[in-house]
XYZ file of C-alpha atoms in Angstrom:
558
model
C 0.000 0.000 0.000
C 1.460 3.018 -1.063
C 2.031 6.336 0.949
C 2.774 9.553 -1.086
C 4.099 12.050 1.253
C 5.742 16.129 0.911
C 6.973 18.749 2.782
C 5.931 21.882 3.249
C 6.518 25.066 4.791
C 5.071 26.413 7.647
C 3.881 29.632 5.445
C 1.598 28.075 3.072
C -2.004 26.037 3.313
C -4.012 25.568 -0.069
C -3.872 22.387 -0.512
C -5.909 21.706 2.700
C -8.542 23.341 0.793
C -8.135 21.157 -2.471
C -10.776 18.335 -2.930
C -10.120 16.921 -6.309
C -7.728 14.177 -5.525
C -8.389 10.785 -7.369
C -9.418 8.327 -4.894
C -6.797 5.469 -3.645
C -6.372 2.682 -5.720
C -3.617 0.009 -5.460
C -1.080 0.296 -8.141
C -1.627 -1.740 -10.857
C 1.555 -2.004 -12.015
C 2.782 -4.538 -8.414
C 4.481 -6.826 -10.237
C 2.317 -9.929 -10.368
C 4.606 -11.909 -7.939
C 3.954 -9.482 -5.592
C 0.094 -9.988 -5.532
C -1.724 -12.848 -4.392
C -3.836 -13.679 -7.308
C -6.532 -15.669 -6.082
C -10.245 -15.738 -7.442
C -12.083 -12.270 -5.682
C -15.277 -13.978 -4.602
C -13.483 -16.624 -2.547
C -11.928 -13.690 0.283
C -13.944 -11.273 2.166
C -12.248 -7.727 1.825
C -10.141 -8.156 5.085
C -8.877 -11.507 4.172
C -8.343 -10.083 0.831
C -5.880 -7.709 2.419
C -3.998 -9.736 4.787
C -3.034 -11.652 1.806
C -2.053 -8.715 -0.188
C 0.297 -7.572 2.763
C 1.415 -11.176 3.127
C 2.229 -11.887 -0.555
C 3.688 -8.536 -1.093
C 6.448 -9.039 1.260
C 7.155 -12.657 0.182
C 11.114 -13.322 -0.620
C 11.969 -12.083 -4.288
C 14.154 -14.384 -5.935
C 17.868 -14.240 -6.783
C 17.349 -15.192 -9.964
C 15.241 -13.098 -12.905
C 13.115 -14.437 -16.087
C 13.113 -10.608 -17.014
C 16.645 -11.177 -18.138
C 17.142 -12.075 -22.185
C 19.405 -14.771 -23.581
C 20.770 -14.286 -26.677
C 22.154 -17.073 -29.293
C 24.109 -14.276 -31.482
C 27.550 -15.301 -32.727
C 29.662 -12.943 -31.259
C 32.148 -13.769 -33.801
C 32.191 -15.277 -37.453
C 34.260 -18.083 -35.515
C 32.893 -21.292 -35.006
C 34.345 -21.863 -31.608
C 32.099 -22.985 -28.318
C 34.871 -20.348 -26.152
C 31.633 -20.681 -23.292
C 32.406 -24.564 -23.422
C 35.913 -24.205 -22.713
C 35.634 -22.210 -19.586
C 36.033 -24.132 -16.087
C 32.893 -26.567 -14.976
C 33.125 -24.205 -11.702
C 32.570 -21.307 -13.730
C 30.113 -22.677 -15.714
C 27.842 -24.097 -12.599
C 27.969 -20.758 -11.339
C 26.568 -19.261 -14.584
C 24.023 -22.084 -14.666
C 22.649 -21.501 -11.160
C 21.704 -18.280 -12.121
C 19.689 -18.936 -14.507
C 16.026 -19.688 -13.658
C 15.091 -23.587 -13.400
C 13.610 -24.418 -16.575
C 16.391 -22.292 -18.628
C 18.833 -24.006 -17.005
C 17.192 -27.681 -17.499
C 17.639 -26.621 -20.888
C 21.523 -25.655 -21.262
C 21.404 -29.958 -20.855
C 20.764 -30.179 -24.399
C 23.834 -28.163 -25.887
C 26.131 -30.190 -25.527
C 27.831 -33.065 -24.169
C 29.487 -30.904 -21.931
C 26.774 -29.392 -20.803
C 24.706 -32.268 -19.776
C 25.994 -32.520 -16.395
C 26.609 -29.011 -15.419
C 22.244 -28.222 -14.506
C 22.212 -31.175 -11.995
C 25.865 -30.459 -10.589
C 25.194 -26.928 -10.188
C 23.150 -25.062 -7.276
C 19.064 -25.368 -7.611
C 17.152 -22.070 -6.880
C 13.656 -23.362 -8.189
C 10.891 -21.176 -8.300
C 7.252 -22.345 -9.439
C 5.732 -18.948 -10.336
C 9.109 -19.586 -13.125
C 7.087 -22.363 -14.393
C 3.821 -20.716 -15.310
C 3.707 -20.611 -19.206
C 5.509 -17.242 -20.751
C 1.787 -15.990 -21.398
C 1.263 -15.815 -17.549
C 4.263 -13.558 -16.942
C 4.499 -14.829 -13.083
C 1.003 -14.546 -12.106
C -0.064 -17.541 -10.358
C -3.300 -18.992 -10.978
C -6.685 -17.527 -9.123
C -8.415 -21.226 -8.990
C -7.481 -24.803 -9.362
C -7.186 -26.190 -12.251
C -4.759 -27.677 -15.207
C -2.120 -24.863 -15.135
C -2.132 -25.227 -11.396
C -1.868 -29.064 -11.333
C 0.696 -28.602 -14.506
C 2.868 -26.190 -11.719
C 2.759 -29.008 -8.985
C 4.020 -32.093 -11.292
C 6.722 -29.698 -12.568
C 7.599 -29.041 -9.364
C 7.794 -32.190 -7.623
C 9.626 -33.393 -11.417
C 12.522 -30.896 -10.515
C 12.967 -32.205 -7.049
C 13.564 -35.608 -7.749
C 15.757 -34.848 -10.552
C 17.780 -32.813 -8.566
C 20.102 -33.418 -6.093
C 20.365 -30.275 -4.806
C 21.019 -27.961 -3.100
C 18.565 -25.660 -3.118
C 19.575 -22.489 -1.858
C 16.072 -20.973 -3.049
C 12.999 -22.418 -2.866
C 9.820 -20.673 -3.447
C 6.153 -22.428 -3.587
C 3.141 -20.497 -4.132
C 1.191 -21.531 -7.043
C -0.203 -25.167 -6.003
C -3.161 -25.715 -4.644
C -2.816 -28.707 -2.492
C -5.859 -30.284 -0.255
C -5.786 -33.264 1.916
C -5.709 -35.490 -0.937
C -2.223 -33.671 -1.612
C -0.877 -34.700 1.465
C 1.785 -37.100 0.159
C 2.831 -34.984 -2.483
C 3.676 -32.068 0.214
C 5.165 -34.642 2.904
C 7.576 -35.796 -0.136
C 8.338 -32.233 -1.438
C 9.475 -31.589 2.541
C 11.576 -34.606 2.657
C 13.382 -34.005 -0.176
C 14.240 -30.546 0.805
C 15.328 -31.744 3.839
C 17.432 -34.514 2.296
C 19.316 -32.519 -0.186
C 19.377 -28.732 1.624
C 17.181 -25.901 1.399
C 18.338 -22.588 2.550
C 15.468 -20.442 2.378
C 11.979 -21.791 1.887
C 9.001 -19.656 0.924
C 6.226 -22.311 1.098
C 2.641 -20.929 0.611
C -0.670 -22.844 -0.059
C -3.115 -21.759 -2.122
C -6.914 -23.095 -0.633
C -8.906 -20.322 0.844
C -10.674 -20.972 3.035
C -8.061 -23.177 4.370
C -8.775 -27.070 3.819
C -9.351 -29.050 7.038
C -7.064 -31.755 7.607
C -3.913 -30.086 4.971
C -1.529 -29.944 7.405
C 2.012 -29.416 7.382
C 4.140 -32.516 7.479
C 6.473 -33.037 10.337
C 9.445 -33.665 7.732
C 9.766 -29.549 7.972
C 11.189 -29.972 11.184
C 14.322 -31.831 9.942
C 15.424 -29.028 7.342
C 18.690 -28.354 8.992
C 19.653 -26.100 6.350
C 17.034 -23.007 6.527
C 17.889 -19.929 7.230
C 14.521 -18.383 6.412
C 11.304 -19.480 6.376
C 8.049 -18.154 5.183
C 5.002 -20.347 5.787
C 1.755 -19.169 4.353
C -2.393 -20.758 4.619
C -1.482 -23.954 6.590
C -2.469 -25.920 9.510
C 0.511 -26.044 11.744
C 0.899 -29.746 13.119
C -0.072 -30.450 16.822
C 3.831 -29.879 18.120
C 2.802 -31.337 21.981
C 1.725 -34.996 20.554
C 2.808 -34.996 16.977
C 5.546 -37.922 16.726
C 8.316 -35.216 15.824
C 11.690 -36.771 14.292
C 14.812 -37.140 16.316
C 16.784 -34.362 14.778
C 13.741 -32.159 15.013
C 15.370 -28.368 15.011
C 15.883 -24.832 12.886
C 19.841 -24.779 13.997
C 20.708 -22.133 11.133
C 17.139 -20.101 10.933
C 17.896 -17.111 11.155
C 13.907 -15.523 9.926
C 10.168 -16.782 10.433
C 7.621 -15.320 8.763
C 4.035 -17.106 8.872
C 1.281 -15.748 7.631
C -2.455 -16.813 7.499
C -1.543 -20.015 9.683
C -3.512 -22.257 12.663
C -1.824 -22.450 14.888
C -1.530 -22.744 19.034
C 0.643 -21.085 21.781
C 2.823 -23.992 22.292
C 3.331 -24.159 18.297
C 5.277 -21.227 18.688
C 6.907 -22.128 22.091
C 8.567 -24.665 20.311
C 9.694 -23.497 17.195
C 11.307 -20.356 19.402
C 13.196 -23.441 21.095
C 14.317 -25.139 18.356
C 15.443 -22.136 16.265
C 18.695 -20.826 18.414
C 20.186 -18.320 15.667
C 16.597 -16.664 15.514
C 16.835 -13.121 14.505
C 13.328 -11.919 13.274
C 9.990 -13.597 13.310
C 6.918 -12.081 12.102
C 3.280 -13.290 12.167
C 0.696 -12.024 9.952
C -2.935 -12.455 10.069
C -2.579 -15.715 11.976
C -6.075 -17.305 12.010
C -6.669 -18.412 15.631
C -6.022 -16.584 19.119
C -2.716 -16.037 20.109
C -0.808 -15.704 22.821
C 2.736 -15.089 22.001
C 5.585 -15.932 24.373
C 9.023 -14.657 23.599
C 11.731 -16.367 25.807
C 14.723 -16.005 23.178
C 18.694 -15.600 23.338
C 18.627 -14.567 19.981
C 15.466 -12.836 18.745
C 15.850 -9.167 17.690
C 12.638 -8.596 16.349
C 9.269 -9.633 16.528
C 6.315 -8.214 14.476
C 2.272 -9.320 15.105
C 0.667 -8.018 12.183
C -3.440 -8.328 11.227
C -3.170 -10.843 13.605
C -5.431 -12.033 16.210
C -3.426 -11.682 19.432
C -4.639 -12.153 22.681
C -0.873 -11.465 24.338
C 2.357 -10.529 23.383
C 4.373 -11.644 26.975
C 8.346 -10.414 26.441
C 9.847 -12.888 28.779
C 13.448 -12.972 28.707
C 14.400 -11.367 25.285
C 18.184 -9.788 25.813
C 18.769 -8.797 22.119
C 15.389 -7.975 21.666
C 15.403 -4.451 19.382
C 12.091 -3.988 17.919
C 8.613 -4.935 18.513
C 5.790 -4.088 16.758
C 2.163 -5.438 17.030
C 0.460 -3.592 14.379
C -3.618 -3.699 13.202
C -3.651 -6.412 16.058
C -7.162 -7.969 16.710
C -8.664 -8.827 20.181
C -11.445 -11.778 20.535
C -11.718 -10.677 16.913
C -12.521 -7.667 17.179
C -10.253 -4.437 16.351
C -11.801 -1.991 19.406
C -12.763 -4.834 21.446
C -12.966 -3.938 24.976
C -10.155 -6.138 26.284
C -7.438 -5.061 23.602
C -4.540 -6.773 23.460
C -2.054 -7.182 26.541
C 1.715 -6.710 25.916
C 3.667 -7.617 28.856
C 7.849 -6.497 28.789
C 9.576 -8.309 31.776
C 12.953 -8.546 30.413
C 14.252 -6.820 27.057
C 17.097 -4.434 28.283
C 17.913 -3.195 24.473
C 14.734 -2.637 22.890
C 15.210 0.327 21.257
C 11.876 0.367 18.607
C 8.335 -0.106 19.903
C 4.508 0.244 18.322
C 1.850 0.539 17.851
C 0.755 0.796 21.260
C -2.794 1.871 21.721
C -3.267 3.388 24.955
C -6.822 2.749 26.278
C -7.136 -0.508 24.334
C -3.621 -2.362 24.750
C -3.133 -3.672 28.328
C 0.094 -2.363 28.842
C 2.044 -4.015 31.975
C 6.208 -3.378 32.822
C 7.517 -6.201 35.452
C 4.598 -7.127 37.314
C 2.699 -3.730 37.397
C -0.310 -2.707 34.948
C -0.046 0.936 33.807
C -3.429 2.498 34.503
C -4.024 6.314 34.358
C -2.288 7.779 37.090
C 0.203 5.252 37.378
C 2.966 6.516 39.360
C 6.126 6.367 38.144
C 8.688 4.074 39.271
C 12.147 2.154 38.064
C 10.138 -0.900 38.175
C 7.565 0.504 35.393
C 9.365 2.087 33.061
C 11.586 0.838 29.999
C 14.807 3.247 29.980
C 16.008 1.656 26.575
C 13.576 2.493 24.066
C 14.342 5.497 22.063
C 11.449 5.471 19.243
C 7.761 4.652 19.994
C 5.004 4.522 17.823
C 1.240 5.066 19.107
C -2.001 4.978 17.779
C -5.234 6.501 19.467
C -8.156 8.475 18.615
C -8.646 11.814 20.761
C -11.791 12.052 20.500
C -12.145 9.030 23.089
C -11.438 10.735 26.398
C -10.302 7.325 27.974
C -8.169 6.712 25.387
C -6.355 10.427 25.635
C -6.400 10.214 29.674
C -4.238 6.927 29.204
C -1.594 8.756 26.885
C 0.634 10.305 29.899
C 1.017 7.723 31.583
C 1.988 5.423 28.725
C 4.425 8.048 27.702
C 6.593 8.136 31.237
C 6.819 4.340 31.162
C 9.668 5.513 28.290
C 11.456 8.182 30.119
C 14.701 8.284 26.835
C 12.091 8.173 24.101
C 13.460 10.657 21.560
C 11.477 9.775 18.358
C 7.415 9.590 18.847
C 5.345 8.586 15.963
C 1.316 9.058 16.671
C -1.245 7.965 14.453
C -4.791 9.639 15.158
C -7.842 7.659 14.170
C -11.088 9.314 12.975
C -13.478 9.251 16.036
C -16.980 9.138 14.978
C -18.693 9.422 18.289
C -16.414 11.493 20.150
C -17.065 11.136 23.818
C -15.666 14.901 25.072
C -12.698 17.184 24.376
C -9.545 17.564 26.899
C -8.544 20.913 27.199
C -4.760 21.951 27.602
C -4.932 22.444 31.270
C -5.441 18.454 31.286
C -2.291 17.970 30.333
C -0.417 21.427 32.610
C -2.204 19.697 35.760
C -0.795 15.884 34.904
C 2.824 16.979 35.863
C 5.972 15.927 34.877
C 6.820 13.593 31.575
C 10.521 13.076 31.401
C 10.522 11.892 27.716
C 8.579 15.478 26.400
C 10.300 17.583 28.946
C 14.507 16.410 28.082
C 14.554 13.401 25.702
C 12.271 14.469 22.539
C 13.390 15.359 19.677
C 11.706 14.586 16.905
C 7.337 14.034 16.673
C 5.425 12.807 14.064
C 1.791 13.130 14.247
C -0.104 11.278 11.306
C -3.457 12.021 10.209
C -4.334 15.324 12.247
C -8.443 15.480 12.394
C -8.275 19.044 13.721
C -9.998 18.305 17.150
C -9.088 20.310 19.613
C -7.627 17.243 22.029
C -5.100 16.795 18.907
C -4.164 20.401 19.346
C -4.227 20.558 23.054
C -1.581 17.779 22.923
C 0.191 18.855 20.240
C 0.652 22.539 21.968
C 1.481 20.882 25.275
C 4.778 19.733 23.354
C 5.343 22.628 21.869
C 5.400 24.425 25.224
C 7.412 21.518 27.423
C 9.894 20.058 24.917
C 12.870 21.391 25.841
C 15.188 19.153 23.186
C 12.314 19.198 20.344
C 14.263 19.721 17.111
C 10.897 19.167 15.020
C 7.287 18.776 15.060
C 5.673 17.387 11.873
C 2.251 17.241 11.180
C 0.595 15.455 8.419
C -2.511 17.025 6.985
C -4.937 15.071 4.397
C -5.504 16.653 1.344
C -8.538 18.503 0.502
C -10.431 15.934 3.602
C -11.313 19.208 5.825
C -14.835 20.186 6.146
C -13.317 23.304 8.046
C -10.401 24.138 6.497
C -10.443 27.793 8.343
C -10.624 26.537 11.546
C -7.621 24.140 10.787
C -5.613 27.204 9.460
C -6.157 28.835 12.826
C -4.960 26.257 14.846
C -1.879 25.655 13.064
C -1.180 29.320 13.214
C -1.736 29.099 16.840
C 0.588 26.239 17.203
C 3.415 28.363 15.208
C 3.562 31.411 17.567
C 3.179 28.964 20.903
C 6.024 30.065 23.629
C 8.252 26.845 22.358
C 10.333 25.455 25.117
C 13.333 24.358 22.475
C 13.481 28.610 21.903
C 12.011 28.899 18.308
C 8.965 27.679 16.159
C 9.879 23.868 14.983
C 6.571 23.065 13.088
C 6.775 21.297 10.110
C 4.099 20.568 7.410
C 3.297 17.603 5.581
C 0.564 16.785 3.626
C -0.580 13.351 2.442
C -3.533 11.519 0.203
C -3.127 8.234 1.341
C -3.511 7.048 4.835
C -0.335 5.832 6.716
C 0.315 2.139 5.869
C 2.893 -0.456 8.054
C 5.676 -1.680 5.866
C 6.558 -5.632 7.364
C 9.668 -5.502 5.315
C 10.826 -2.224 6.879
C 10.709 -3.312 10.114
C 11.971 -6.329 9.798
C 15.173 -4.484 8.626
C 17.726 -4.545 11.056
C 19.967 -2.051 9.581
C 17.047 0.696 9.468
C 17.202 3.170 12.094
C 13.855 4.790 10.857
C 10.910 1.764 10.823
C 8.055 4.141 11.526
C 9.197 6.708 8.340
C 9.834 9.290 11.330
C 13.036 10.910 10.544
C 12.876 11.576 6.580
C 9.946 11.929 3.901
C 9.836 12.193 -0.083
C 8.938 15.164 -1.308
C 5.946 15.475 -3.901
C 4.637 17.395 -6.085
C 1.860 19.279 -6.310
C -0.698 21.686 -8.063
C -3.525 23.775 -7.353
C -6.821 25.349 -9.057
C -6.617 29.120 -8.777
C -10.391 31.339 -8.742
C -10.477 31.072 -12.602
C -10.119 27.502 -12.933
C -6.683 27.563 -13.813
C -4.285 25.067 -12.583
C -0.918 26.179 -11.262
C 2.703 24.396 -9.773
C 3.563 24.632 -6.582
C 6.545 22.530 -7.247
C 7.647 20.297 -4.948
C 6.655 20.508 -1.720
């Protein structure tokens, strides 16, 4: 889901007033890998989009059909000089090539004929759709789908590996499929599989297609993404002997069943795990993270019940985003995140104070919490929240949330439309709650997404203004032409720009923005990105306006 974005300065405000902004679409020009492709009428819409955010963030492959091959002499010599080169050399060039291109290179030549199953394997089935496809898997079951799975399991037993590629998300396998699956597993597992993107296609998922227990003996992974599958009963399933992820180093599962103890164990068998991420997981979860090695952990359109960080000492980022509750998105237990031991998390969101349960050590934060060492979490420096102010409860629970992360120096809000506000919270609210270390010395930079123009958005937002002593900038996103009172928004913001600002000038910052804000999996699974939540830098865009006659002018970029 895309997010166009601009700057602007603090000086000019037409384009809240503009209203003739096409209406968001998704691209069509994804790449069909990227989407999911199956039949409309099977998915109700919010299925429809878990899968799009699933399959969108699926592995890409190392290797390309986009690339041409070209027979052309390069000479009027008659010479095979590619034959002559070293078999090494020529097994790397062949295990670039995609599968069925380099099945071919077999017929050249007697040399050739050994090189395909000598050389490395990276087999990809959307590779084997027919060239009028161009990669876009099938949206039903049927002959190009069953043509896909006998290709597949073909290359498998032809090869003997290894595979340091493997991705599998065209087939549409039920229970009668069963042994197909169980020997595409074992085969993986026999001849090495580094990373395994293995997605079914059914939906609604197929009771009884489960997956095999042979998964549990691929030694090799480093990554794994699992997608539409039963998850096999892990406390009484006959497990093999060597049953263990030594070398994973990144889960990803996405539209799975699965229980509590599922997870348990595959956190215990996976030492070297770095990043796990569940998405739109299809039963309630409660998620226990007791891990040497996890760094980060996303719950995404999933329904989680809790998210308990046990004893997580490389723990960096954790983000439970569009989480559900008993199935519901508002419900009134929300989710309950629980952070006993994580002393370097550094990147948390998107807490929801009002609706997450938030508790530090043994104590729940309620409003009015007092703050202690024992309920705070000194290491995080960039937070991420998401509220509505027009819900007083909601608003009342913000301070307190905010001093349980006393060094938080980046703060990203999202503000949700309220539509039955429930009362407004006046600045003095906020004067009378006393002291919050993070506003007061520690912030420097706040984002606030999707301003609504009520006034408990601006009370907070000039509360900051006033008591943010380090503040460096302030940057508000406005939605294009989506104010009913454009005026009245005006006024505010000009308000905002001549508060008394305790960092000693005016550090307001426009942006403006069509689309609403949209969680990127693959950015924060990123360990190298400092900036997950898009706080610290934007892309400008451009932008033109309708003057009184009608005529349109450039305002450039902005």
């Amino acid at each position: 889901m895309a997010m166009a974005m601009a700057r602007q300065t603090a000086r000019v405000y037409p384009q809240i007033i503009r209203s003739d902004l096409p209406a968001t679409e998704e691209d069509p020009r994804m790449p069909a890998e990227m989407r999911h492709g199956l039949a409309p009428e099977t998915l109700d819409p919010y299925m429809n989009f878990v899968l799009r955010f699933f399959y969108s963030f699926l592995l890409d492959s190392p290797v390309s059909t986009a690339a041409s091959l070209s027979c052309a002499a390069a000479s009027l010599s008659d010479v095979d000089r590619v034959s002559l080169l070293p078999d090494d050399l020529l097994r790397r060039v062949v295990s670039r090539l995609p599968a069925k291109d380099g099945a071919r290179t077999a017929v050249l030549s007697s040399r050739w004929r050994h090189l395909w199953r000598s050389a490395p394997l990276v087999l990809v089935d959307t590779h084997l759709l027919p060239d009028t496809r161009a990669g876009a898997r099938p949206a039903r079951a049927g002959a190009v789908s069953r043509a896909v799975t006998a290709a597949v399991s073909a290359a498998l037993d032809a090869h003997p590996g290894p595979f340091p590629f493997v991705s599998l998300t065209c087939s549409f396998l039920s229970r009668a499929d069963r042994g197909v699956l169980a020997r595409w597993v074992r085969l993986l597992a026999a001849k090495g599989v580094g990373d395994l993107v293995l997605v079914n296609r059914p939906w609604p998922l197929p009771r009884g297609v489960c997956l095999p227990v042979g998964l549990f003996s691929c030694a090799s992974l480093r990554r794994l993404y699992l997608g539409a599958w039963l998850f096999p009963d892990t406390a009484t399933a006959t497990l093999p002997r060597d049953a263990g992820f030594p070398n994973l180093r990144e889960l990803v599962l996405g539209c799975v069943v699965m229980t509590d103890k599922d997870l348990d164990f595959l956190l215990a068998v996976s030492p070297e795990l770095e990043t796990l991420a569940v998405v739109g997981n299809l039963t309630q979860l409660h998620a226990r993270l007791a891990s040497h090695s996890l760094r980060c952990a996303q719950f995404c359109l999933s329904t989680v019940e809790e998210v308990a960080v046990v004893d997580a000492p490389r723990l960096e980022r954790l983000y439970i985003w569009g989480s559900l509750s008993h199935g519901q998105p508002r419900s009134k237990t929300g989710t309950r995140l629980k952070i006993a031991r994580a002393p370097h998390l550094r990147f948390l969101g998107y807490l929801r104070p009002g609706v997450h349960v938030l508790q530090i050590g043994n104590t729940t934060i309620n409003a009015g919490t007092q703050v202690t060492p024992s309920t705070i979490v000194p290491s995080v420096q960039m937070l991420a929240l998401s509220l509505r102010f027009g819900i007083r409860n909601e608003v009342k629970m913000l301070p307190s949330f905010l001093r349980c992360f006393p060094n938080a120096e980046a703060l990203c809000i999202e503000s949700e439309e309220t539509h039955e506000p429930t009362g407004n919270i006046r600045l003095k609210f906020w004067q009378d709650n006393g002291l919050i270390e993070c506003i007061r010395s520690r912030l420097k930079s706040i984002v606030f997404r999707e301003f609504h123009g009520h006034e408990n958005e601006f009370a907070f937002l000039m509360f900051v203004a006033e008591n943010a002593g380090a503040l460096e900038r302030m940057v508000l996103e406005l939605k294009l032409g989506k104010y009913a009172a454009p005026v009245e928004i005006v006024i505010k913001i000009k308000a905002l720009e001549s508060a008394k600002w305790a960092s000693g000038s005016n550090k307001l910052q426009l942006m403006f923005s069509k689309f609403p804000s949209a969680w990127s999996l693959a950015k924060g699974c990123d360990l190298s990105c400092d900036d997950p939540f898009l706080c610290l830098c934007y892309m400008p865009t451009y932008f033109e306006m309708r003057d009184s006659s009608g005529q349109v002018k450039p305002l450039g970029y902005l």
